Tab-separated table of C-alpha atoms in Angstrom:
chain	number	residue	atom	x	y	z
A	1	MET	CA	-4.254	38.889	1.033
A	2	GLY	CA	-4.857	36.639	4.030
A	3	LYS	CA	-7.726	34.204	4.309
A	4	SER	CA	-11.145	35.700	4.926
A	5	LYS	CA	-12.448	35.963	8.460
A	6	VAL	CA	-15.616	33.876	8.836
A	7	LEU	CA	-18.597	34.250	11.168
A	8	VAL	CA	-20.746	31.124	11.571
A	9	VAL	CA	-24.274	31.796	12.808
A	10	GLY	CA	-25.771	28.536	14.059
A	11	GLY	CA	-22.368	27.032	14.725
A	12	THR	CA	-23.571	24.433	17.228
A	13	GLY	CA	-26.119	22.937	14.839
A	14	TYR	CA	-25.996	19.756	12.793
A	15	VAL	CA	-24.346	21.401	9.773
A	16	GLY	CA	-22.993	24.430	11.622
A	17	ARG	CA	-20.552	22.522	13.809
A	18	ARG	CA	-19.040	20.976	10.683
A	19	ILE	CA	-18.768	24.377	8.999
A	20	VAL	CA	-16.846	25.678	12.030
A	21	ARG	CA	-14.454	22.712	11.962
A	22	ALA	CA	-13.917	23.034	8.202
A	23	SER	CA	-13.269	26.764	8.470
A	24	LEU	CA	-10.640	26.182	11.160
A	25	ALA	CA	-9.102	23.278	9.218
A	26	GLN	CA	-8.738	25.434	6.097
A	27	GLY	CA	-6.977	28.148	8.091
A	28	HIS	CA	-9.642	30.840	8.286
A	29	PRO	CA	-9.911	33.089	11.348
A	30	THR	CA	-13.239	31.694	12.566
A	31	TYR	CA	-15.852	33.398	14.734
A	32	VAL	CA	-18.907	31.646	16.165
A	33	LEU	CA	-21.990	33.554	17.295
A	34	GLN	CA	-22.618	32.757	20.965
A	35	ARG	CA	-26.327	33.295	21.467
A	36	PRO	CA	-27.899	33.672	24.935
A	37	GLU	CA	-30.837	31.625	23.624
A	38	ILE	CA	-28.875	28.423	24.294
A	39	GLY	CA	-29.896	28.901	27.933
A	40	VAL	CA	-28.638	25.953	29.961
A	41	ASP	CA	-28.012	23.618	27.006
A	42	VAL	CA	-24.730	22.247	28.328
A	43	ASP	CA	-24.032	20.246	25.154
A	44	LYS	CA	-23.959	23.474	23.137
A	45	LEU	CA	-21.811	25.126	25.792
A	46	GLU	CA	-19.285	22.288	25.600
A	47	MET	CA	-19.268	22.540	21.819
A	48	LEU	CA	-18.607	26.293	21.928
A	49	LEU	CA	-15.783	25.858	24.431
A	50	GLY	CA	-14.371	23.071	22.254
A	51	PHE	CA	-14.333	25.428	19.258
A	52	LYS	CA	-12.558	28.019	21.403
A	53	LYS	CA	-9.881	25.479	22.327
A	54	GLN	CA	-9.374	24.797	18.603
A	55	GLY	CA	-8.795	28.488	17.951
A	56	ALA	CA	-12.261	29.882	17.178
A	57	HIS	CA	-13.417	33.203	18.619
A	58	LEU	CA	-16.779	33.313	20.413
A	59	VAL	CA	-18.818	36.446	19.743
A	60	GLU	CA	-21.906	37.300	21.782
A	61	GLY	CA	-24.956	38.193	19.761
A	62	SER	CA	-28.694	37.620	19.558
A	63	PHE	CA	-31.446	37.835	16.971
A	64	SER	CA	-33.411	39.819	19.567
A	65	ASP	CA	-30.628	42.448	19.708
A	66	PHE	CA	-30.089	43.886	16.230
A	67	GLN	CA	-27.044	45.965	17.139
A	68	SER	CA	-25.287	42.905	18.547
A	69	LEU	CA	-25.682	41.208	15.147
A	70	VAL	CA	-24.309	44.264	13.343
A	71	ASP	CA	-21.333	44.399	15.722
A	72	ALA	CA	-20.601	40.692	15.188
A	73	VAL	CA	-20.818	41.013	11.405
A	74	LYS	CA	-18.388	43.962	11.407
A	75	LEU	CA	-15.657	41.693	12.811
A	76	VAL	CA	-15.475	39.475	9.707
A	77	ASP	CA	-15.455	39.291	5.898
A	78	VAL	CA	-17.812	36.346	5.340
A	79	VAL	CA	-20.990	35.219	7.107
A	80	ILE	CA	-22.267	31.629	6.893
A	81	CYS	CA	-25.658	30.820	8.385
A	82	PRO	CA	-26.398	27.065	8.388
A	83	MET	CA	-29.516	27.410	10.563
A	84	SER	CA	-31.950	24.526	10.397
A	85	GLY	CA	-34.590	24.363	7.719
A	86	ALA	CA	-35.744	20.870	8.700
A	87	HIS	CA	-39.112	20.504	10.391
A	88	ILE	CA	-37.987	17.325	12.158
A	89	ARG	CA	-35.357	19.412	13.975
A	90	SER	CA	-36.056	23.134	14.215
A	91	HIS	CA	-37.184	25.430	11.431
A	92	ASN	CA	-35.601	28.886	11.519
A	93	ILE	CA	-35.144	29.927	7.915
A	94	LEU	CA	-36.893	33.306	8.102
A	95	MET	CA	-34.843	34.312	11.164
A	96	GLN	CA	-32.119	34.957	8.603
A	97	LEU	CA	-33.974	38.081	7.426
A	98	LYS	CA	-32.708	39.881	10.551
A	99	LEU	CA	-29.192	38.748	9.707
A	100	VAL	CA	-29.570	40.040	6.144
A	101	GLN	CA	-30.554	43.429	7.572
A	102	ALA	CA	-27.548	43.377	9.919
A	103	ILE	CA	-25.205	42.539	7.010
A	104	LYS	CA	-26.691	45.394	4.975
A	105	GLU	CA	-26.279	47.778	7.918
A	106	ALA	CA	-22.674	46.682	8.572
A	107	GLY	CA	-21.778	47.173	4.912
A	108	ASN	CA	-18.497	45.261	5.010
A	109	ILE	CA	-19.361	41.677	4.064
A	110	LYS	CA	-17.846	40.325	0.863
A	111	ARG	CA	-19.803	37.042	0.869
A	112	PHE	CA	-22.928	35.664	2.598
A	113	LEU	CA	-23.862	31.973	2.505
A	114	PRO	CA	-27.411	31.465	3.822
A	115	SER	CA	-29.013	28.217	4.948
A	116	GLU	CA	-29.369	26.043	1.828
A	117	PHE	CA	-27.484	22.724	1.270
A	118	GLY	CA	-30.399	20.609	-0.034
A	119	PHE	CA	-32.720	21.138	-3.012
A	120	ASP	CA	-32.144	24.301	-5.033
A	121	PRO	CA	-35.277	26.259	-4.051
A	122	ALA	CA	-35.182	28.174	-7.338
A	123	ARG	CA	-36.021	24.877	-9.079
A	124	MET	CA	-38.806	23.898	-6.641
A	125	GLY	CA	-41.625	26.236	-7.637
A	126	HIS	CA	-43.755	23.160	-8.365
A	127	ALA	CA	-43.179	21.585	-4.922
A	128	LEU	CA	-45.993	19.915	-3.012
A	129	GLU	CA	-47.722	21.340	0.045
A	130	PRO	CA	-46.911	21.488	2.893
A	131	GLY	CA	-43.223	20.774	2.235
A	132	ARG	CA	-42.898	23.629	-0.230
A	133	VAL	CA	-42.762	26.065	2.720
A	134	THR	CA	-39.047	25.247	3.050
A	135	PHE	CA	-38.357	26.332	-0.538
A	136	ASP	CA	-40.690	29.341	-0.428
A	137	GLU	CA	-38.959	30.662	2.701
A	138	LYS	CA	-35.491	30.125	1.250
A	139	MET	CA	-36.560	32.130	-1.805
A	140	ILE	CA	-37.796	34.948	0.465
A	141	VAL	CA	-34.338	35.033	2.050
A	142	ARG	CA	-32.651	34.955	-1.378
A	143	LYS	CA	-34.769	37.884	-2.556
A	144	ALA	CA	-33.821	39.887	0.555
A	145	ILE	CA	-30.118	39.141	-0.036
A	146	GLN	CA	-30.294	40.210	-3.661
A	147	ASP	CA	-32.454	43.286	-2.941
A	148	ALA	CA	-29.830	44.361	-0.386
A	149	LYS	CA	-27.088	43.782	-3.014
A	150	ILE	CA	-25.176	41.493	-0.665
A	151	PRO	CA	-22.601	39.269	-2.444
A	152	PHE	CA	-23.638	35.634	-2.024
A	153	THR	CA	-22.963	31.990	-2.709
A	154	TYR	CA	-25.739	29.393	-2.451
A	155	VAL	CA	-24.579	25.843	-1.696
A	156	CYS	CA	-27.151	23.272	-2.871
A	157	GLY	CA	-27.749	19.840	-4.178
A	158	ALA	CA	-26.972	17.032	-1.751
A	159	ALA	CA	-28.798	14.689	0.586
A	160	PHE	CA	-27.038	14.211	3.934
A	161	ALA	CA	-25.447	10.788	4.280
A	162	SER	CA	-26.515	10.354	7.911
A	163	TYR	CA	-30.162	10.699	6.879
A	164	PHE	CA	-30.151	8.954	3.502
A	165	ALA	CA	-27.239	6.524	3.141
A	166	GLY	CA	-26.874	4.299	6.206
A	167	ASN	CA	-30.619	3.667	6.399
A	168	LEU	CA	-30.844	3.023	2.624
A	169	SER	CA	-33.185	6.051	2.544
A	170	GLN	CA	-35.850	4.401	4.728
A	171	MET	CA	-38.210	6.629	6.692
A	172	GLY	CA	-38.326	6.573	10.475
A	173	THR	CA	-34.885	5.088	11.130
A	174	LEU	CA	-31.218	5.978	10.716
A	175	PHE	CA	-30.012	2.366	10.550
A	176	PRO	CA	-30.113	-0.113	7.656
A	177	PRO	CA	-33.031	-2.553	7.452
A	178	LYS	CA	-32.319	-6.200	8.326
A	179	GLU	CA	-34.676	-8.077	5.986
A	180	LYS	CA	-36.844	-5.807	3.829
A	181	VAL	CA	-36.136	-2.537	2.063
A	182	LEU	CA	-38.733	-0.096	0.753
A	183	ILE	CA	-37.937	1.024	-2.804
A	184	TYR	CA	-39.418	4.305	-4.022
A	185	GLY	CA	-41.024	3.627	-7.406
A	186	ASP	CA	-38.547	1.849	-9.680
A	187	GLY	CA	-35.633	2.986	-7.480
A	188	ASN	CA	-33.746	4.430	-10.457
A	189	ALA	CA	-33.958	8.202	-9.806
A	190	LYS	CA	-30.475	9.604	-9.151
A	191	VAL	CA	-29.780	11.296	-5.817
A	192	THR	CA	-26.527	12.957	-4.747
A	193	ILE	CA	-25.589	11.820	-1.236
A	194	LEU	CA	-22.665	13.428	0.564
A	195	GLU	CA	-21.027	12.946	3.930
A	196	GLU	CA	-21.698	16.073	5.973
A	197	ASP	CA	-18.029	16.926	6.596
A	198	ASP	CA	-17.496	16.944	2.824
A	199	ILE	CA	-20.393	19.373	2.412
A	200	ALA	CA	-18.702	21.650	4.946
A	201	ALA	CA	-15.311	21.358	3.218
A	202	TYR	CA	-16.786	22.345	-0.153
A	203	THR	CA	-18.708	25.208	1.473
A	204	ILE	CA	-15.593	26.770	2.980
A	205	LYS	CA	-13.693	26.377	-0.310
A	206	THR	CA	-16.128	28.803	-1.989
A	207	ILE	CA	-15.720	31.820	0.236
A	208	ASP	CA	-12.507	33.243	-1.276
A	209	ASP	CA	-13.182	31.899	-4.767
A	210	PRO	CA	-14.263	34.507	-7.358
A	211	ARG	CA	-15.718	31.692	-9.497
A	212	THR	CA	-18.548	31.187	-6.978
A	213	LEU	CA	-19.365	34.857	-6.369
A	214	ASN	CA	-23.118	35.429	-6.808
A	215	LYS	CA	-23.527	31.847	-8.013
A	216	THR	CA	-24.908	28.518	-6.823
A	217	LEU	CA	-22.437	25.774	-5.960
A	218	TYR	CA	-24.060	22.422	-6.727
A	219	LEU	CA	-22.807	19.465	-4.693
A	220	ARG	CA	-22.866	16.755	-7.363
A	221	PRO	CA	-19.633	14.750	-7.283
A	222	PRO	CA	-20.214	12.082	-9.939
A	223	GLU	CA	-19.346	8.987	-7.919
A	224	ASN	CA	-21.925	9.927	-5.277
A	225	GLU	CA	-24.764	10.473	-7.745
A	226	LEU	CA	-26.575	7.207	-7.071
A	227	SER	CA	-29.990	5.657	-7.466
A	228	GLN	CA	-31.620	4.067	-4.432
A	229	LYS	CA	-31.207	0.675	-6.124
A	230	GLN	CA	-27.471	1.264	-6.495
A	231	LEU	CA	-27.217	2.235	-2.834
A	232	VAL	CA	-29.109	-0.880	-1.735
A	233	GLU	CA	-26.918	-3.041	-3.981
A	234	MET	CA	-23.783	-1.565	-2.370
A	235	TRP	CA	-25.143	-2.548	1.037
A	236	GLU	CA	-26.134	-6.041	-0.076
A	237	ASN	CA	-22.642	-6.597	-1.478
A	238	LEU	CA	-21.116	-5.428	1.797
A	239	ILE	CA	-23.186	-7.755	3.989
A	240	GLY	CA	-23.264	-10.658	1.525
A	241	LYS	CA	-27.049	-10.900	1.673
A	242	LYS	CA	-29.999	-9.975	-0.536
A	243	LEU	CA	-32.818	-7.993	1.088
A	244	GLU	CA	-36.453	-8.321	0.068
A	245	HIS	CA	-37.270	-5.310	-2.132
A	246	ILE	CA	-40.768	-3.849	-1.692
A	247	SER	CA	-41.668	-1.178	-4.239
A	248	ILE	CA	-44.106	1.580	-3.309
A	249	SER	CA	-45.871	3.390	-6.134
A	250	GLU	CA	-45.988	7.151	-6.453
A	251	GLN	CA	-49.709	7.176	-5.632
A	252	ASP	CA	-49.375	4.976	-2.555
A	253	PHE	CA	-46.429	6.972	-1.291
A	254	LEU	CA	-48.284	10.277	-1.545
A	255	ALA	CA	-51.383	8.709	0.018
A	256	SER	CA	-49.254	7.799	3.062
A	257	MET	CA	-49.263	11.513	4.010
A	258	LYS	CA	-52.826	11.236	5.260
A	259	GLY	CA	-52.975	11.215	9.029
A	260	MET	CA	-49.350	12.297	9.443
A	261	ASP	CA	-48.400	15.343	11.470
A	262	PHE	CA	-47.080	18.445	9.694
A	263	ALA	CA	-43.408	17.461	9.935
A	264	GLY	CA	-44.168	13.976	8.571
A	265	GLN	CA	-46.040	15.427	5.602
A	266	VAL	CA	-43.090	17.726	4.861
A	267	VAL	CA	-40.715	14.740	4.866
A	268	VAL	CA	-42.939	12.718	2.512
A	269	GLY	CA	-43.164	15.642	0.095
A	270	HIS	CA	-39.411	16.125	0.045
A	271	LEU	CA	-38.762	12.402	-0.426
A	272	TYR	CA	-41.253	12.368	-3.289
A	273	HIS	CA	-39.328	15.115	-5.110
A	274	MET	CA	-36.036	13.394	-4.373
A	275	PHE	CA	-36.836	9.773	-5.247
A	276	TYR	CA	-39.713	9.950	-7.738
A	277	GLU	CA	-38.742	13.117	-9.628
A	278	GLY	CA	-34.973	12.995	-9.101
A	279	ALA	CA	-35.125	16.723	-8.303
A	280	LEU	CA	-31.561	16.888	-6.970
A	281	THR	CA	-30.070	15.728	-10.263
A	282	ASN	CA	-32.616	16.011	-13.111
A	283	PHE	CA	-31.157	19.170	-14.639
A	284	GLU	CA	-28.004	20.464	-16.269
A	285	ILE	CA	-26.017	23.083	-14.363
A	286	GLY	CA	-26.115	26.309	-16.344
A	287	GLU	CA	-24.318	29.648	-16.130
A	288	GLU	CA	-25.944	30.314	-12.749
A	289	GLY	CA	-23.897	27.595	-11.076
A	290	GLU	CA	-20.745	25.553	-10.681
A	291	GLU	CA	-20.217	21.923	-9.639
A	292	ALA	CA	-18.216	21.431	-6.446
A	293	SER	CA	-16.021	18.459	-7.347
A	294	LYS	CA	-14.962	20.076	-10.643
A	295	LEU	CA	-13.895	23.284	-8.915
A	296	TYR	CA	-12.245	21.565	-5.961
A	297	PRO	CA	-10.786	18.201	-7.006
A	298	GLU	CA	-8.469	18.408	-3.981
A	299	VAL	CA	-11.436	17.607	-1.701
A	300	LYS	CA	-11.301	13.823	-1.362
A	301	TYR	CA	-14.989	13.213	-0.830
A	302	THR	CA	-16.174	10.031	0.874
A	303	ARG	CA	-17.645	7.479	-1.530
A	304	MET	CA	-20.797	5.783	-0.298
A	305	ASP	CA	-19.428	2.240	-0.496
A	306	GLU	CA	-16.782	3.349	2.023
A	307	TYR	CA	-19.317	5.234	4.119
A	308	LEU	CA	-21.640	2.225	4.381
A	309	LYS	CA	-18.852	0.163	5.972
A	310	LEU	CA	-19.468	2.182	9.149
A	311	TYR	CA	-22.819	0.380	9.494
A	312	THR	CA	-21.581	-3.216	9.101
């Protein structure tokens, strides 16, 4: 048995480009959907041509042409769709329903990995409006996958390092604060933060692994399960300076939603669940899931003290 052939839908996106690179690095024949919707976005064109140089195959297809999706799916064994579910970028989760239909029609796919990677939506039934739309839509996609009896793996459970580590989890910036740092509540809720290339590496590891078939892979490597206070302390130790810590209460944080646009309200809601509830880590993994670093100890994931050195 050779390695599974992989189609990445959304391969020029923030997570998608890393999935493509990881798939190639792990020796999978890798196909990337080339969508006419990119128009004259030359950055995406250059990325696609770069993938081609590295050995990926470009496959034309469009969500507005159902048969083209079916034809693309028939070329491979596994489909991964890391399309954006973030309102601060683009929000395309329900577009995956067309892909689910194409996979069902093609009838040959042995594993589908839809857009997930963050909170486990199955655990977010209590989520606040308006941010809960992300979880509700992911559950609609999950139901369609399971109704169509498509084999799946859901990859969940980590905050992206670029958004949550270097900035010490501050809103509105991607760089660390110079003097003052906002601490959410007591700052002790645990959050798993992973470098995005590590997320991609773990994702690709699952696709030929029977242990993750029809299960959720939780990204919770123990050394990267950190509280915000621990993260801030790592940074302070690196720079040899104490920042002024300003705690914001749960009530004040939620009140800050007022007057924000829709995307801002979504972000506040998600941060609330992450830093006040600890929703990425406040549960035991049961029979429905596996933990990534236990299954794949060969993945040498980046520790956050090392990652933060990039910002010094």
